[in-house]
Amino acid sequence: MRANNSVSKRFLELDYKRKQLRQFQKRYLLKQPEDLIILLTRNIQHFRGEIETLEQRCQHMRRTRARFSQPANDVWRTAAEYFRLIRHGLHLTTNQLGFVRDMMAPDVVFNSEYGPEAIMQHWCFMDWFGDVNVELKGWEATDGESL
């Protein structure tokens, strides 16, 4: 009898815990839709702003591309690729590191220092400040091989 009594007591405890869990879930689910609506509203506003920014960038790029015909040399393409890869900071991906090492001259000048390592060191330093976003405001050719 004792075994039956302890089993039924255990069963009643489990049943009570299940009822408490269901009540908790009901209370949580009642609050959740409001929180979800607030979260979704914030996300929608954020994404609308991001879409607007991206559309502006796209328009700017279209205007810039229409203004300049395809250059005969690869200097312009190289510079464009550099800013495409590095625009959100250096994250030490193989694409970024390989590109900087392969495309930059060993005597490239960057912030009064020389070499691709100076560029990578600068980007690693900038990465300490969190989300980095670089925008190219303009460029000009100084001679046939430099921008």
PDB file of C-alpha atoms in Angstrom:
ATOM      1  CA  MET A   1       0.000   0.000   0.000  1.00  0.00           C
ATOM      2  CA  ARG A   2       2.833   2.340   0.790  1.00  0.00           C
ATOM      3  CA  ALA A   3       4.227   1.958  -2.730  1.00  0.00           C
ATOM      4  CA  ASN A   4       0.827   2.787  -4.224  1.00  0.00           C
ATOM      5  CA  ASN A   5       0.450   5.743  -1.867  1.00  0.00           C
ATOM      6  CA  SER A   6       3.861   7.169  -2.793  1.00  0.00           C
ATOM      7  CA  VAL A   7       3.201   6.623  -6.517  1.00  0.00           C
ATOM      8  CA  SER A   8      -0.144   8.407  -6.344  1.00  0.00           C
ATOM      9  CA  LYS A   9       1.440  11.191  -4.285  1.00  0.00           C
ATOM     10  CA  ARG A  10       4.182  11.545  -6.918  1.00  0.00           C
ATOM     11  CA  PHE A  11       1.550  11.533  -9.677  1.00  0.00           C
ATOM     12  CA  LEU A  12      -0.389  14.320  -7.935  1.00  0.00           C
ATOM     13  CA  GLU A  13       2.814  16.379  -7.566  1.00  0.00           C
ATOM     14  CA  LEU A  14       3.584  15.974 -11.256  1.00  0.00           C
ATOM     15  CA  ASP A  15       0.015  16.898 -12.173  1.00  0.00           C
ATOM     16  CA  TYR A  16       0.253  20.017  -9.979  1.00  0.00           C
ATOM     17  CA  LYS A  17       3.575  21.019 -11.572  1.00  0.00           C
ATOM     18  CA  ARG A  18       2.095  20.553 -15.054  1.00  0.00           C
ATOM     19  CA  LYS A  19      -0.857  22.789 -14.162  1.00  0.00           C
ATOM     20  CA  GLN A  20       1.519  25.452 -12.833  1.00  0.00           C
ATOM     21  CA  LEU A  21       3.591  25.221 -16.004  1.00  0.00           C
ATOM     22  CA  ARG A  22       0.484  25.606 -18.185  1.00  0.00           C
ATOM     23  CA  GLN A  23      -0.603  28.678 -16.203  1.00  0.00           C
ATOM     24  CA  PHE A  24       2.864  30.180 -16.544  1.00  0.00           C
ATOM     25  CA  GLN A  25       2.870  29.495 -20.280  1.00  0.00           C
ATOM     26  CA  LYS A  26      -0.562  31.110 -20.649  1.00  0.00           C
ATOM     27  CA  ARG A  27       0.620  34.236 -18.813  1.00  0.00           C
ATOM     28  CA  TYR A  28       3.787  34.335 -20.895  1.00  0.00           C
ATOM     29  CA  LEU A  29       1.917  33.831 -24.166  1.00  0.00           C
ATOM     30  CA  LEU A  30      -0.475  36.634 -23.234  1.00  0.00           C
ATOM     31  CA  LYS A  31       2.478  39.025 -22.855  1.00  0.00           C
ATOM     32  CA  GLN A  32       4.426  37.692 -25.806  1.00  0.00           C
ATOM     33  CA  PRO A  33       2.278  39.053 -28.686  1.00  0.00           C
ATOM     34  CA  GLU A  34       2.668  42.615 -27.402  1.00  0.00           C
ATOM     35  CA  ASP A  35       6.416  42.185 -27.084  1.00  0.00           C
ATOM     36  CA  LEU A  36       6.533  40.597 -30.509  1.00  0.00           C
ATOM     37  CA  ILE A  37       4.597  43.498 -32.041  1.00  0.00           C
ATOM     38  CA  ILE A  38       6.974  46.016 -30.472  1.00  0.00           C
ATOM     39  CA  LEU A  39       9.996  44.054 -31.642  1.00  0.00           C
ATOM     40  CA  LEU A  40       8.642  43.691 -35.174  1.00  0.00           C
ATOM     41  CA  THR A  41       7.747  47.390 -35.350  1.00  0.00           C
ATOM     42  CA  ARG A  42      11.289  48.341 -34.353  1.00  0.00           C
ATOM     43  CA  ASN A  43      12.778  45.903 -36.855  1.00  0.00           C
ATOM     44  CA  ILE A  44      10.557  47.221 -39.644  1.00  0.00           C
ATOM     45  CA  GLN A  45      11.622  50.801 -38.897  1.00  0.00           C
ATOM     46  CA  HIS A  46      15.278  49.753 -38.837  1.00  0.00           C
ATOM     47  CA  PHE A  47      14.984  47.875 -42.133  1.00  0.00           C
ATOM     48  CA  ARG A  48      13.159  50.775 -43.807  1.00  0.00           C
ATOM     49  CA  GLY A  49      16.000  53.078 -42.819  1.00  0.00           C
ATOM     50  CA  GLU A  50      18.532  50.565 -44.058  1.00  0.00           C
ATOM     51  CA  ILE A  51      16.667  50.174 -47.356  1.00  0.00           C
ATOM     52  CA  GLU A  52      16.638  53.938 -47.818  1.00  0.00           C
ATOM     53  CA  THR A  53      20.365  54.140 -47.159  1.00  0.00           C
ATOM     54  CA  LEU A  54      21.087  51.303 -49.575  1.00  0.00           C
ATOM     55  CA  GLU A  55      18.895  52.877 -52.255  1.00  0.00           C
ATOM     56  CA  GLN A  56      20.803  56.155 -51.870  1.00  0.00           C
ATOM     57  CA  ARG A  57      24.119  54.332 -52.197  1.00  0.00           C
ATOM     58  CA  CYS A  58      22.835  52.480 -55.242  1.00  0.00           C
ATOM     59  CA  GLN A  59      21.742  55.728 -56.896  1.00  0.00           C
ATOM     60  CA  HIS A  60      25.105  57.305 -56.099  1.00  0.00           C
ATOM     61  CA  MET A  61      26.934  54.332 -57.590  1.00  0.00           C
ATOM     62  CA  ARG A  62      24.775  54.449 -60.715  1.00  0.00           C
ATOM     63  CA  ARG A  63      25.488  58.166 -61.150  1.00  0.00           C
ATOM     64  CA  THR A  64      29.191  57.611 -60.577  1.00  0.00           C
ATOM     65  CA  ARG A  65      29.314  54.718 -63.025  1.00  0.00           C
ATOM     66  CA  ALA A  66      27.399  56.714 -65.644  1.00  0.00           C
ATOM     67  CA  ARG A  67      29.774  59.658 -65.178  1.00  0.00           C
ATOM     68  CA  PHE A  68      32.883  57.552 -65.705  1.00  0.00           C
ATOM     69  CA  SER A  69      33.153  55.182 -68.591  1.00  0.00           C
ATOM     70  CA  GLN A  70      35.066  51.970 -68.006  1.00  0.00           C
ATOM     71  CA  PRO A  71      38.700  52.986 -67.577  1.00  0.00           C
ATOM     72  CA  ALA A  72      41.313  51.518 -69.837  1.00  0.00           C
ATOM     73  CA  ASN A  73      43.545  50.504 -66.930  1.00  0.00           C
ATOM     74  CA  ASP A  74      42.818  48.416 -63.845  1.00  0.00           C
ATOM     75  CA  VAL A  75      43.708  51.055 -61.259  1.00  0.00           C
ATOM     76  CA  TRP A  76      40.088  52.160 -60.913  1.00  0.00           C
ATOM     77  CA  ARG A  77      38.790  48.614 -60.636  1.00  0.00           C
ATOM     78  CA  THR A  78      41.410  47.808 -58.022  1.00  0.00           C
ATOM     79  CA  ALA A  79      40.441  50.827 -55.931  1.00  0.00           C
ATOM     80  CA  ALA A  80      36.748  49.971 -56.223  1.00  0.00           C
ATOM     81  CA  GLU A  81      37.423  46.382 -55.165  1.00  0.00           C
ATOM     82  CA  TYR A  82      39.492  47.620 -52.199  1.00  0.00           C
ATOM     83  CA  PHE A  83      36.591  49.720 -50.903  1.00  0.00           C
ATOM     84  CA  ARG A  84      34.107  46.928 -51.564  1.00  0.00           C
ATOM     85  CA  LEU A  85      36.121  44.470 -49.472  1.00  0.00           C
ATOM     86  CA  ILE A  86      37.116  46.855 -46.687  1.00  0.00           C
ATOM     87  CA  ARG A  87      34.026  49.078 -46.356  1.00  0.00           C
ATOM     88  CA  HIS A  88      32.877  47.427 -43.108  1.00  0.00           C
ATOM     89  CA  GLY A  89      36.333  47.070 -41.603  1.00  0.00           C
ATOM     90  CA  LEU A  90      39.043  44.478 -41.830  1.00  0.00           C
ATOM     91  CA  HIS A  91      37.877  41.151 -40.462  1.00  0.00           C
ATOM     92  CA  LEU A  92      41.025  39.276 -41.426  1.00  0.00           C
ATOM     93  CA  THR A  93      39.326  37.170 -44.072  1.00  0.00           C
ATOM     94  CA  THR A  94      41.541  35.534 -46.641  1.00  0.00           C
ATOM     95  CA  ASN A  95      39.905  37.614 -49.396  1.00  0.00           C
ATOM     96  CA  GLN A  96      40.788  40.888 -47.702  1.00  0.00           C
ATOM     97  CA  LEU A  97      44.303  39.968 -46.659  1.00  0.00           C
ATOM     98  CA  GLY A  98      45.147  38.369 -49.981  1.00  0.00           C
ATOM     99  CA  PHE A  99      43.778  41.309 -51.914  1.00  0.00           C
ATOM    100  CA  VAL A 100      45.725  43.886 -49.905  1.00  0.00           C
ATOM    101  CA  ARG A 101      48.963  41.919 -50.188  1.00  0.00           C
ATOM    102  CA  ASP A 102      48.551  41.095 -53.883  1.00  0.00           C
ATOM    103  CA  MET A 103      47.314  44.436 -55.171  1.00  0.00           C
ATOM    104  CA  MET A 104      49.266  46.937 -53.116  1.00  0.00           C
ATOM    105  CA  ALA A 105      52.798  47.877 -53.993  1.00  0.00           C
ATOM    106  CA  PRO A 106      55.356  47.176 -51.257  1.00  0.00           C
ATOM    107  CA  ASP A 107      56.083  50.907 -51.100  1.00  0.00           C
ATOM    108  CA  VAL A 108      52.445  52.056 -50.952  1.00  0.00           C
ATOM    109  CA  VAL A 109      52.051  55.081 -48.664  1.00  0.00           C
ATOM    110  CA  PHE A 110      49.252  54.992 -46.116  1.00  0.00           C
ATOM    111  CA  ASN A 111      48.984  57.518 -43.264  1.00  0.00           C
ATOM    112  CA  SER A 112      52.682  58.365 -43.581  1.00  0.00           C
ATOM    113  CA  GLU A 113      53.667  54.697 -43.304  1.00  0.00           C
ATOM    114  CA  TYR A 114      54.756  52.324 -46.042  1.00  0.00           C
ATOM    115  CA  GLY A 115      53.554  48.938 -47.197  1.00  0.00           C
ATOM    116  CA  PRO A 116      50.402  46.810 -47.160  1.00  0.00           C
ATOM    117  CA  GLU A 117      51.088  45.937 -43.535  1.00  0.00           C
ATOM    118  CA  ALA A 118      50.526  49.590 -42.596  1.00  0.00           C
ATOM    119  CA  ILE A 119      47.082  49.426 -44.187  1.00  0.00           C
ATOM    120  CA  MET A 120      46.203  46.173 -42.421  1.00  0.00           C
ATOM    121  CA  GLN A 121      47.486  47.512 -39.093  1.00  0.00           C
ATOM    122  CA  HIS A 122      45.278  50.594 -39.490  1.00  0.00           C
ATOM    123  CA  TRP A 123      42.199  48.473 -40.222  1.00  0.00           C
ATOM    124  CA  CYS A 124      42.888  46.184 -37.259  1.00  0.00           C
ATOM    125  CA  PHE A 125      43.117  49.270 -35.048  1.00  0.00           C
ATOM    126  CA  MET A 126      39.833  50.636 -36.461  1.00  0.00           C
ATOM    127  CA  ASP A 127      38.145  47.303 -35.771  1.00  0.00           C
ATOM    128  CA  TRP A 128      38.607  47.910 -32.034  1.00  0.00           C
ATOM    129  CA  PHE A 129      35.958  50.623 -32.267  1.00  0.00           C
ATOM    130  CA  GLY A 130      33.182  48.256 -33.274  1.00  0.00           C
ATOM    131  CA  ASP A 131      31.186  48.472 -36.470  1.00  0.00           C
ATOM    132  CA  VAL A 132      33.262  50.344 -39.036  1.00  0.00           C
ATOM    133  CA  ASN A 133      31.657  51.744 -42.152  1.00  0.00           C
ATOM    134  CA  VAL A 134      33.890  53.464 -44.716  1.00  0.00           C
ATOM    135  CA  GLU A 135      32.413  55.562 -47.479  1.00  0.00           C
ATOM    136  CA  LEU A 136      34.435  56.658 -50.448  1.00  0.00           C
ATOM    137  CA  LYS A 137      33.822  60.375 -51.001  1.00  0.00           C
ATOM    138  CA  GLY A 138      35.981  60.738 -54.095  1.00  0.00           C
ATOM    139  CA  TRP A 139      39.195  59.786 -55.831  1.00  0.00           C
ATOM    140  CA  GLU A 140      41.430  61.177 -58.488  1.00  0.00           C
ATOM    141  CA  ALA A 141      44.285  59.888 -60.557  1.00  0.00           C
ATOM    142  CA  THR A 142      47.616  61.526 -59.750  1.00  0.00           C
ATOM    143  CA  ASP A 143      49.551  59.729 -62.482  1.00  0.00           C
ATOM    144  CA  GLY A 144      49.013  56.640 -64.632  1.00  0.00           C
ATOM    145  CA  GLU A 145      49.478  54.106 -61.832  1.00  0.00           C
ATOM    146  CA  SER A 146      48.226  55.865 -58.692  1.00  0.00           C
ATOM    147  CA  LEU A 147      44.947  57.097 -57.232  1.00  0.00           C
TER     148      LEU A 147
END
